[in-house]
Amino acid sequence: MRNFGVKLKLAKEFTGFVGNSAEFRALFEKKTNQYHNTYSAQDIRKARLTLLGIDPSLLQAENKLPPIINCRMAKGGTGKTTICGGIASALSMFGYKVLMIDGDPQASLTGLFGINWATENITHIGELMQKFFRKEEYDIAEAVRPLYEGNMLDLIAADISLVNTDSWLMGVTNREFVFKKFLDANIDFFGQYDVILIDSAPSTNLLTNALMCACEKILAVAWLDGQSLKAMQVLASNVNELNDAFHSMGFHLDVHIVANGYHPSYSPCKDALSTLISSYPDKMNNTVIPHAVSFMKQVELFKEENSGTVLEREPNSIAARAIIDLAKSLVKEYGIKLSGIQVI
Amino acid sequence: MKKKPITVSGLVQSGVIQNNLDSSLPKFKGQTDFANTIAVSVPLEQIQPNPYQPRRIFPESELQELAASITEIGLIQPIAVRKVTENGYQIIAGERRFRAFKQLNKTEIPCVLFSATDADMAVMAIAENVSRQDLSDYEISKSIRQVEKQFPSKTSLAEALGFQREDMYRYFAFDALPDFVIEKLETNPRLLARNAAAEIKRVLNKTSPEHHEFALSVLVEALTLLEQGEIDQTKIAQLIEQKIKHLSAGENLDLDKKKEHLFINTKKVGHFSLSTKGIEVKIAAGVLSDEKSTTLKKIINEFLNSTVTE
């Protein structure tokens, strides 16, 4: 469990509170009247619900799948994991209950939160799906690792054995919709979250296809250089192929694009961004993630205290600000709701 | 100083990046790009024509030809329909084929199902027919009027139909024509094209109220001539304009030009003409000396001023 909270200013922003600080502090029990209080994701959720006049204890989970944000790009190193983990922690700090699924055998998302996949006993999403289809016993709740208190940020971690899922999928009928079926069958569990985030592998394989086929809109993370733009071609043909194949079933996968790694003194960044916006004017997120030093600081692997997202480590940096802005826009783009309540 | 977050819109606005390059990246296809190509048979009685269908005339001979070809080789292309009720379909494209099937007393027709909104229906019906170029301008104008309210603005309407905005306004000109013209167009939609209609509208609009009746009578006359093929439709507006001018000048069209040549001995050196545009005196170069020209100018000036004082 990670002990992360934000200070007053950000807490007020995340809650959407406009009154003075004393009034804000009064929303919380136990907190002393000090400036250096920190506010956890759970605190902020409670405060938001209180402000809406809803008793959190009376809320029931909806029997409906929440929106799914699948961070995807047909190339490695474009920032899928950084953005997936970043917006996951931001959305959680906005008060939404977030489930992350590490869908990459490289397990970078798992590593981002300081979990040592080499030594820990990990039940990954492939294993869960496999057990479900073989009608073996499985317990998703046990596989989930709580990161923020109160199930505000949970993770289904991955390790290298997730590569085996691909060979298993090979023999499964209607394999593209295995993950979707698994979610639907466990709607009681997945319905308790407000949003599900998936960190996908760069490769185009059976597992990434299955993870995409449960979504309505993938979040394509484009690094602003020439090579990354070439990867858009692979992604487009992948998405178009799935759409072509399953159109008659009423399936359609859309794409939302976020540009990552913008540096004002690199002209190729500007060229790449110009090409992107010209090619996909109605698919681009307005936030551009900068090539900021905060993203690049060496994080010590497998030490919980030295790991974490940029929002956790440097909440006031320009990098964290970009992630917060992106997360805010995604709330609208994906229709993320607070326990089934649409907050305007 | 607090750094501003970087946004796509901000970068475009400040001109750092461009959003109008030739896009080179492959497109993600939209939902409408994937046609459901499986045809189903739908009973004819469940199908209604497209309410936005602009085509008014389905010539019997053509239908018979189509029906004959259908009996011989079958229907090559299924018609496109959308579902409107549980057992009700509307034709998006293929009303002629549908009518031919009816004529053949068939009970069912192969259809491809599409999902379409009212605006889509309208645009598809118009676009299909316009591109085939066998629809008259008047029919197009009527169908545009019919679908106009489906669109927030005239610009977006023009965009959806793939028209230039000015061109679309020419289609709208039919509306401003007098009832007797519309009556004729209803039976013979090819009588006037949009350019002629726009010209007539322009002339009628600028005609002063006291000449309006007269202008209409000229128009009636012109239409009769047009039907007899004795005048080109593009000349109608011009004709009205001219007749009104002569009317206000109190003259007849036949008196248009009275041109009298001026001679020195038997050599033509110029002319004197009187028309609705005014009086024109032309004298060839070199005939008058500088002195004589000055005198002539003086005489004209004096003459003009004396007419004013009278």
XYZ file of C-alpha atoms in Angstrom:
654
model
C 0.000 0.000 0.000
C 1.306 3.402 -0.916
C 0.854 6.301 1.415
C 0.223 9.175 -0.945
C -1.641 12.363 -0.344
C -1.634 15.804 -1.891
C -1.390 19.088 -0.078
C -4.122 21.631 0.374
C -3.856 23.474 -2.934
C -4.049 20.421 -5.149
C -6.636 18.788 -2.869
C -8.893 21.814 -3.311
C -8.390 21.739 -7.063
C -9.110 18.012 -7.315
C -12.198 18.296 -5.175
C -13.388 21.247 -7.204
C -13.692 23.323 -4.028
C -13.783 27.090 -4.409
C -14.366 28.281 -0.832
C -11.680 29.212 1.683
C -9.272 26.733 3.191
C -10.842 26.608 6.649
C -14.151 25.572 5.097
C -12.332 22.980 3.062
C -10.582 21.490 6.081
C -13.931 21.303 7.850
C -15.046 18.743 5.264
C -12.670 16.193 6.743
C -12.744 14.423 10.040
C -9.601 14.035 12.096
C -7.580 16.574 10.132
C -5.901 19.150 12.268
C -5.973 22.775 11.314
C -2.486 22.715 9.863
C -1.393 23.635 6.410
C 0.661 20.503 5.983
C -2.209 18.097 6.080
C -2.190 15.751 3.178
C -5.318 14.502 1.525
C -5.550 10.971 0.185
C -7.577 9.780 -2.770
C -10.132 8.374 -0.369
C -10.400 11.720 1.459
C -11.037 13.533 -1.796
C -13.661 11.036 -2.931
C -15.479 11.416 0.392
C -15.280 15.202 0.196
C -16.633 15.250 -3.367
C -19.523 12.992 -2.444
C -20.252 15.047 0.662
C -20.277 18.212 -1.428
C -22.740 16.521 -3.771
C -24.896 15.687 -0.774
C -24.404 11.946 -1.076
C -23.694 9.641 1.839
C -20.760 7.489 0.627
C -21.860 4.525 2.738
C -25.166 4.326 0.899
C -23.587 4.081 -2.536
C -23.923 0.810 -4.342
C -21.707 -0.401 -7.128
C -23.338 -0.201 -10.517
C -23.879 -3.404 -12.369
C -22.222 -1.945 -15.422
C -18.730 -1.939 -16.807
C -16.942 1.373 -16.319
C -15.165 3.129 -19.220
C -11.916 1.448 -20.226
C -8.849 3.462 -21.205
C -6.370 1.266 -23.030
C -2.977 2.935 -23.471
C -1.676 1.596 -26.723
C 0.905 2.250 -29.407
C 2.521 -0.110 -31.836
C 5.964 0.925 -30.653
C 7.898 0.756 -27.437
C 9.162 3.734 -25.484
C 6.422 6.195 -26.414
C 5.353 6.652 -22.806
C 2.387 4.306 -22.563
C 3.298 3.147 -19.065
C 4.272 6.588 -17.796
C 0.990 8.034 -19.016
C -1.096 5.059 -17.947
C 0.322 5.130 -14.419
C 0.258 8.928 -14.334
C -3.364 9.367 -15.296
C -4.323 6.404 -13.090
C -2.914 8.098 -10.019
C -4.369 11.462 -11.085
C -7.856 10.040 -11.700
C -7.665 8.280 -8.366
C -6.692 11.549 -6.684
C -9.703 13.189 -8.352
C -11.752 10.731 -6.297
C -12.449 8.053 -8.899
C -11.962 4.384 -8.102
C -9.381 3.155 -10.561
C -8.335 -0.346 -11.593
C -5.116 -0.724 -13.564
C -4.368 -3.827 -15.562
C -0.796 -4.422 -16.636
C -1.173 -6.014 -20.052
C 2.506 -6.003 -20.947
C 4.781 -8.998 -20.180
C 7.583 -6.467 -19.645
C 5.583 -5.506 -16.563
C 6.736 -1.891 -16.613
C 3.536 -0.651 -14.974
C 4.031 -3.176 -12.193
C 7.594 -1.946 -11.815
C 6.519 1.713 -11.855
C 4.756 1.130 -8.553
C 7.750 -0.621 -7.068
C 6.464 -4.175 -7.217
C 9.180 -6.705 -7.868
C 7.728 -9.067 -10.405
C 10.822 -11.246 -10.212
C 10.345 -12.239 -6.604
C 6.696 -11.654 -5.872
C 3.935 -14.084 -6.542
C 1.943 -12.489 -9.299
C -1.391 -13.551 -10.749
C -1.694 -11.701 -14.025
C -4.692 -11.021 -16.237
C -3.811 -13.861 -18.610
C -3.881 -16.398 -15.794
C -7.238 -15.117 -14.569
C -8.775 -15.317 -18.058
C -7.328 -18.755 -18.589
C -8.790 -20.044 -15.325
C -12.130 -18.500 -16.134
C -12.288 -20.207 -19.530
C -11.134 -23.538 -18.160
C -13.780 -23.180 -15.458
C -11.135 -23.430 -12.755
C -11.373 -21.578 -9.464
C -10.046 -18.056 -9.435
C -10.315 -15.003 -7.235
C -9.752 -11.642 -8.898
C -9.824 -9.792 -5.584
C -6.842 -11.832 -4.479
C -4.899 -11.078 -7.630
C -5.474 -7.347 -7.231
C -2.865 -5.302 -5.439
C -4.246 -2.317 -3.565
C -2.044 0.746 -4.085
C -4.090 3.561 -2.594
C -6.191 3.056 0.495
C -9.869 2.257 0.104
C -9.441 0.504 -3.269
C -8.966 3.903 -4.868
C -6.126 2.593 -7.008
C -5.797 -1.140 -7.599
C -3.498 -3.053 -9.889
C -3.639 -6.415 -11.575
C 0.099 -6.829 -12.001
C 2.005 -8.694 -14.675
C 5.196 -10.640 -15.047
C 7.074 -12.203 -17.902
C 4.830 -15.277 -17.911
C 2.110 -13.121 -19.485
C 3.734 -14.006 -22.828
C 2.251 -17.501 -22.440
C -1.230 -16.066 -22.686
C -0.679 -15.508 -26.386
C -0.070 -19.176 -27.108
C -3.093 -20.132 -25.030
C -5.262 -17.612 -26.906
C -4.229 -19.253 -30.161
C -6.488 -22.213 -29.439
C -9.462 -20.297 -28.070
C -12.522 -19.775 -30.212
C -13.521 -16.151 -30.635
C -10.263 -15.229 -28.923
C -10.562 -11.524 -29.707
C -13.447 -11.272 -27.258
C -12.001 -13.387 -24.447
C -11.173 -10.381 -22.293
C -14.551 -8.767 -22.945
C -16.307 -11.998 -21.898
C -14.152 -12.198 -18.787
C -15.129 -8.643 -17.801
C -18.809 -9.276 -18.456
C -18.766 -12.489 -16.446
C -17.221 -10.664 -13.484
C -19.252 -7.526 -13.728
C -19.853 -7.502 -9.945
C -16.148 -7.084 -9.393
C -15.284 -4.726 -12.245
C -18.450 -2.681 -11.775
C -17.155 -1.338 -8.449
C -14.546 0.774 -10.245
C -15.197 4.098 -11.968
C -12.606 3.490 -14.661
C -10.328 0.696 -15.841
C -6.894 1.502 -17.267
C -4.917 -0.948 -19.322
C -1.226 -0.676 -20.105
C -0.838 -2.601 -23.364
C 2.265 -4.118 -24.891
C 3.670 -2.482 -28.045
C 3.429 -5.654 -30.117
C 0.402 -6.487 -32.208
C -0.560 -9.919 -30.950
C -3.541 -11.905 -29.730
C -3.413 -10.495 -26.216
C -3.248 -6.845 -27.305
C -6.097 -7.517 -29.761
C -8.206 -9.073 -27.010
C -7.485 -6.124 -24.701
C -8.517 -3.700 -27.465
C -11.722 -5.537 -28.323
C -13.159 -4.782 -24.881
C -12.775 -1.028 -25.432
C -14.664 1.607 -27.297
C -11.730 3.934 -27.664
C -8.050 3.276 -27.203
C -5.683 5.964 -25.998
C -2.840 6.054 -28.496
C 0.312 7.547 -26.989
C 2.400 9.094 -29.753
C 5.985 10.112 -29.098
C 6.819 13.133 -31.202
C 9.408 11.826 -33.614
C 9.420 10.315 -37.080
C 9.707 6.696 -36.017
C 6.723 6.992 -33.721
C 4.603 8.408 -36.502
C 5.468 5.368 -38.594
C 4.053 3.265 -35.786
C 0.717 5.040 -36.310
C 0.552 3.185 -39.610
C 0.822 -0.173 -37.876
C -1.731 0.885 -35.284
C -4.164 2.185 -37.894
C -4.040 -1.020 -39.904
C -4.458 -3.031 -36.707
C -7.499 -1.027 -35.608
C -9.018 -0.942 -39.091
C -8.579 -4.685 -39.428
C -10.426 -5.364 -36.176
C -13.181 -2.965 -37.174
C -13.511 -4.575 -40.553
C -13.677 -8.062 -39.082
C -16.223 -7.351 -36.367
C -18.253 -4.541 -37.877
C -21.241 -6.788 -38.444
C -21.362 -7.556 -34.705
C -21.847 -3.876 -33.967
C -18.252 -3.527 -32.752
C -16.381 -0.327 -33.421
C -13.092 0.770 -31.949
C -12.227 4.437 -31.938
C -8.898 6.112 -31.254
C -7.950 9.081 -29.101
C -4.411 10.368 -29.460
C -2.169 12.092 -26.963
C 1.133 13.611 -28.034
C 4.039 12.934 -25.709
C 7.590 14.214 -25.418
C 7.228 17.735 -26.805
C 10.358 19.831 -26.571
C 10.163 23.444 -27.805
C 13.737 23.534 -29.081
C 13.509 20.331 -31.132
C 12.055 21.184 -34.522
C 11.262 17.523 -35.375
C 8.855 17.589 -32.402
C 6.983 20.461 -34.013
C 6.986 18.771 -37.402
C 5.711 15.538 -35.907
C 2.987 17.339 -33.978
C 1.987 19.288 -37.110
C 1.686 16.014 -39.030
C -0.350 14.436 -36.248
C -2.811 17.306 -35.878
C -3.153 17.627 -39.666
C -3.808 13.902 -40.039
C -6.117 13.419 -37.078
C -7.692 16.807 -36.288
C -10.678 15.345 -34.452
C -8.842 12.617 -32.583
C -6.157 14.604 -30.756
C -6.225 15.384 -27.076
C -5.529 19.072 -26.548
C -2.946 18.439 -23.837
C 0.608 17.943 -25.036
C 2.869 16.118 -22.601
C 6.227 17.902 -22.454
C 9.613 16.258 -22.603
C 10.187 17.082 -18.963
C 13.028 16.113 -16.729
C 10.667 14.902 -14.015
C 9.646 12.000 -16.216
C 13.233 10.976 -16.712
C 14.596 10.873 -13.183
C 16.057 7.538 -12.379
C 13.663 5.546 -10.323
C 15.148 2.787 -8.284
C 13.518 -0.447 -9.307
C 11.590 -2.457 -6.782
C 11.813 -0.043 -3.907
C 8.399 1.181 -3.120
C 9.553 4.420 -1.568
C 11.704 5.349 -4.566
C 9.154 4.509 -7.186
C 5.847 5.906 -8.262
C 4.307 8.251 -10.760
C 5.424 11.785 -11.410
C 2.341 13.061 -9.591
C 3.424 11.218 -6.457
C 7.046 12.265 -6.596
C 6.830 15.822 -7.917
C 3.210 16.925 -7.678
C 4.008 20.555 -8.488
C 6.209 19.947 -11.521
C 5.289 20.919 -15.047
C 5.180 17.197 -15.863
C 2.630 16.484 -13.132
C 0.586 19.464 -14.311
C 0.421 18.031 -17.842
C -0.664 14.660 -16.480
C -3.359 16.306 -14.329
C -4.656 18.283 -17.326
C -4.676 15.168 -19.474
C -6.522 13.177 -16.802
C -9.109 15.954 -16.486
C -9.772 15.957 -20.211
C -10.068 12.167 -20.218
C -12.807 12.336 -17.578
C -14.879 14.151 -20.202
C -13.612 12.224 -23.231
C -14.369 8.823 -21.718
C -17.384 9.826 -19.624
C -15.876 8.753 -16.305
C -18.405 8.990 -13.492
C -18.120 9.169 -9.716
C -19.897 5.969 -8.629
C -22.284 6.239 -11.511
C -22.904 9.928 -10.848
C -22.061 12.244 -13.692
C -20.420 15.317 -12.229
C -20.714 18.321 -14.435
C 6.876 32.911 -13.629
C 4.478 30.045 -13.836
C 4.826 28.009 -16.982
C 1.730 27.624 -19.055
C 0.731 24.093 -19.944
C 1.397 23.125 -23.557
C -1.723 22.525 -25.592
C -2.311 21.628 -29.211
C -4.653 24.583 -29.678
C -2.127 26.951 -28.086
C 0.679 25.782 -30.355
C -1.521 26.070 -33.447
C -2.669 29.540 -32.442
C 0.833 30.811 -31.868
C 1.859 29.368 -35.229
C 4.466 27.022 -33.775
C 2.761 24.046 -35.389
C 0.537 23.823 -38.453
C -2.736 22.000 -38.674
C -3.203 22.120 -42.423
C -0.374 20.030 -43.792
C -1.113 17.372 -46.372
C -1.831 14.547 -44.016
C 0.423 11.660 -44.773
C -0.545 9.301 -41.973
C -3.042 6.521 -42.635
C -6.604 7.193 -41.543
C -8.473 5.391 -38.837
C -11.672 4.485 -40.593
C -14.891 5.766 -39.073
C -17.892 3.647 -38.278
C -19.602 4.544 -41.535
C -16.671 3.311 -43.610
C -17.523 -0.285 -42.888
C -20.508 -1.216 -44.988
C -22.564 -4.174 -43.956
C -22.574 -5.961 -47.264
C -24.875 -8.823 -46.405
C -28.117 -8.418 -48.366
C -31.438 -9.481 -46.883
C -34.778 -9.968 -48.599
C -37.434 -7.547 -47.437
C -41.147 -7.745 -48.377
C -42.022 -4.900 -50.730
C -44.985 -3.796 -48.605
C -42.643 -3.023 -45.711
C -40.651 -0.573 -47.795
C -41.456 3.094 -48.227
C -39.760 5.517 -50.571
C -37.277 7.997 -49.169
C -39.319 11.024 -48.076
C -36.408 13.193 -49.160
C -36.288 11.743 -52.667
C -35.937 14.719 -54.962
C -36.804 12.853 -58.136
C -40.351 13.656 -59.197
C -40.518 11.874 -62.506
C -39.994 8.186 -63.060
C -40.555 7.770 -66.800
C -42.658 4.686 -67.479
C -40.510 3.591 -70.415
C -37.341 3.585 -68.320
C -39.026 1.585 -65.576
C -40.173 -0.971 -68.108
C -36.679 -1.280 -69.496
C -35.280 -1.759 -66.012
C -37.971 -4.314 -65.179
C -37.159 -6.220 -68.352
C -33.469 -6.314 -67.501
C -34.274 -7.466 -63.972
C -36.394 -10.347 -65.308
C -33.612 -11.320 -67.607
C -30.500 -11.078 -65.432
C -31.887 -10.384 -61.954
C -31.023 -7.533 -59.633
C -27.287 -6.950 -59.679
C -27.146 -4.404 -56.896
C -29.371 -4.664 -53.815
C -31.154 -1.454 -52.870
C -30.054 0.440 -49.757
C -32.593 0.836 -46.952
C -32.729 1.930 -43.343
C -34.961 0.516 -40.655
C -37.465 3.027 -39.296
C -39.903 0.824 -37.363
C -40.020 -2.843 -36.361
C -41.320 -3.839 -39.784
C -40.792 -0.700 -41.776
C -37.929 0.324 -44.025
C -37.146 3.448 -45.989
C -35.229 3.499 -49.212
C -31.905 5.305 -49.115
C -31.018 4.529 -52.703
C -32.758 2.469 -55.377
C -36.307 3.775 -55.762
C -36.308 2.988 -59.485
C -35.295 -0.598 -58.826
C -37.978 -0.765 -56.122
C -40.645 0.504 -58.541
C -39.514 -1.922 -61.189
C -39.843 -4.796 -58.723
C -43.365 -3.645 -57.907
C -44.187 -3.599 -61.579
C -42.967 -7.173 -61.856
C -45.389 -8.142 -59.052
C -42.550 -9.456 -56.926
C -43.106 -9.784 -53.185
C -39.560 -9.250 -51.918
C -36.471 -7.307 -52.895
C -32.821 -7.766 -51.820
C -31.773 -4.932 -49.521
C -28.629 -3.850 -47.713
C -29.321 -2.321 -44.323
C -27.663 0.922 -43.327
C -28.135 3.058 -40.292
C -28.855 6.639 -41.273
C -30.203 9.776 -39.651
C -32.702 12.051 -41.392
C -29.886 14.378 -42.412
C -27.920 11.423 -43.812
C -31.009 10.304 -45.738
C -31.457 13.689 -47.283
C -27.842 14.105 -48.190
C -27.565 10.597 -49.616
C -30.686 10.993 -51.744
C -29.524 14.316 -53.118
C -25.884 13.442 -53.487
C -26.700 10.233 -55.323
C -28.993 11.946 -57.766
C -26.924 15.069 -58.247
C -23.847 13.058 -59.084
C -25.801 11.139 -61.688
C -26.521 14.467 -63.362
C -29.980 13.495 -64.508
C -31.791 15.540 -61.919
C -32.922 19.020 -62.854
C -31.793 22.069 -60.916
C -35.362 22.774 -59.859
C -35.708 19.298 -58.322
C -32.406 19.718 -56.546
C -33.495 23.089 -55.184
C -36.710 21.600 -53.832
C -34.897 18.790 -52.098
C -32.346 21.162 -50.611
C -35.185 23.227 -49.162
C -36.696 20.084 -47.728
C -33.576 19.127 -45.818
C -32.434 22.610 -44.925
C -33.788 22.481 -41.391
C -31.744 19.367 -40.615
C -28.634 21.513 -40.669
C -27.595 24.226 -38.234
C -26.417 26.634 -40.923
C -26.400 27.172 -44.666
C -22.646 26.715 -44.664
C -22.853 23.280 -43.072
C -25.650 22.349 -45.481
C -23.512 23.336 -48.442
C -20.593 21.407 -46.972
C -22.646 18.260 -46.430
C -23.880 18.386 -50.011
C -20.510 19.272 -51.432
C -21.733 22.496 -53.010
C -20.080 25.883 -53.166
C -22.023 28.283 -50.982
C -22.724 30.752 -53.830
C -23.884 27.921 -56.004
C -26.303 26.781 -53.334
C -27.824 30.251 -53.223
C -28.516 29.950 -56.940
C -30.593 26.876 -56.174
C -32.478 28.923 -53.599
C -33.360 31.491 -56.278
C -36.181 29.267 -57.541
C -38.115 30.149 -54.376
C -38.258 33.817 -55.307
C -39.829 33.183 -58.704
C -43.520 34.051 -59.210
C -46.158 31.324 -58.842
C -46.856 30.968 -62.548
C -43.199 30.099 -63.148
C -43.257 27.521 -60.342
C -46.403 25.975 -61.862
C -44.623 25.540 -65.153
C -41.544 24.138 -63.400
C -43.649 21.564 -61.552
C -44.642 20.020 -64.847
C -41.423 20.740 -66.656
C -38.588 21.020 -64.123
C -35.969 21.405 -66.823
C -37.475 24.643 -68.116
C -35.083 26.826 -66.137
C -31.630 26.063 -64.758
C -30.328 27.624 -61.543
C -28.257 30.309 -63.255
C -31.233 31.546 -65.263
C -33.418 31.440 -62.157
C -30.876 33.438 -60.177
C -30.641 36.051 -62.954
C -34.442 36.396 -63.186
C -34.641 36.735 -59.429
C -32.016 39.461 -59.492
C -33.803 41.433 -62.197
C -37.204 41.106 -60.542
C -35.756 42.231 -57.234
C -34.235 45.402 -58.593
C -37.287 46.341 -60.644
C -39.065 49.340 -59.157
C -42.618 48.682 -57.877
C -44.324 50.634 -60.682
C -42.653 48.460 -63.293
C -43.213 45.195 -61.487
C -46.449 44.295 -63.294
C -44.841 45.039 -66.610
C -41.794 42.909 -65.741
C -44.052 39.980 -64.919
C -45.900 40.323 -68.222
C -42.576 40.266 -70.054
C -41.634 37.173 -68.086
C -44.875 35.408 -69.095
C -44.173 36.307 -72.695
C -40.576 35.123 -72.411
C -41.600 31.813 -70.875
C -43.923 31.136 -73.791
C -41.083 31.895 -76.168
C -38.818 29.637 -74.121
C -41.299 26.777 -74.275
C -41.461 27.203 -78.024
C -37.715 27.119 -78.123
C -37.440 30.570 -79.614
C -35.355 32.125 -76.900
C -32.517 30.876 -74.750
C -33.259 30.686 -71.016
C -30.142 32.683 -70.223
C -31.513 35.638 -72.209
C -34.775 36.004 -70.248
C -33.400 38.201 -67.507
C -31.653 40.404 -70.051
C -34.872 40.758 -72.041
C -36.849 41.883 -69.008
C -34.153 44.362 -68.101
C -34.091 45.867 -71.573
C -37.855 46.135 -71.948
C -38.118 47.941 -68.650
C -35.463 50.400 -69.680
C -37.293 51.184 -72.895
C -40.526 51.500 -71.046
C -39.067 54.096 -68.734
C -37.486 55.849 -71.688
C -40.910 55.841 -73.331
C -39.617 54.037 -76.323
C -40.067 50.800 -78.086
C -37.454 48.130 -78.287
C -37.409 48.505 -82.067
C -36.152 52.042 -81.734
C -33.118 50.705 -80.024
C -30.477 52.215 -82.184
C -30.850 55.077 -84.594
C -27.487 55.355 -86.086
C -26.865 58.003 -88.695
C -23.566 58.120 -90.403
C -21.769 61.362 -90.881
C -20.138 62.075 -94.191
C -17.696 64.470 -95.714
C -18.633 64.298 -99.359
C -19.190 60.557 -99.607
C -16.583 59.472 -97.134
C -17.822 58.104 -93.765
C -16.085 60.010 -91.012
C -18.247 59.069 -88.038
C -21.756 58.621 -86.767
C -24.487 60.076 -84.655
C -26.538 57.530 -82.707
C -29.418 57.655 -80.322
C -30.078 54.717 -78.020
C -31.396 53.982 -74.580
C -27.872 54.361 -73.361
C -27.646 57.902 -74.611
C -26.534 59.972 -77.540
C -23.252 59.115 -79.111
C -21.332 61.188 -81.584
C -18.232 59.720 -83.019
C -15.907 61.532 -85.369
C -12.880 59.758 -86.761
C -9.418 60.867 -85.784
C -7.825 63.596 -87.875
C -11.081 64.943 -89.335
C -11.326 67.912 -87.043
C -8.462 70.224 -86.309
C -7.670 71.064 -82.679
C -9.337 74.417 -83.141
C -12.512 72.891 -84.540
C -12.674 70.315 -81.743
C -12.452 73.049 -79.150
C -15.224 74.966 -80.906
C -17.379 71.841 -81.063
C -16.879 71.220 -77.372
C -17.809 74.808 -76.658
C -20.952 74.590 -78.791
C -22.060 71.393 -77.062
C -21.442 72.934 -73.670
C -23.431 76.025 -74.530
C -26.195 73.900 -75.981
C -26.397 71.715 -72.895
C -26.474 74.723 -70.582
C -29.155 76.443 -72.606
C -31.382 73.350 -72.324
C -30.970 73.478 -68.556
C -31.994 77.137 -68.293
C -35.031 76.666 -70.532
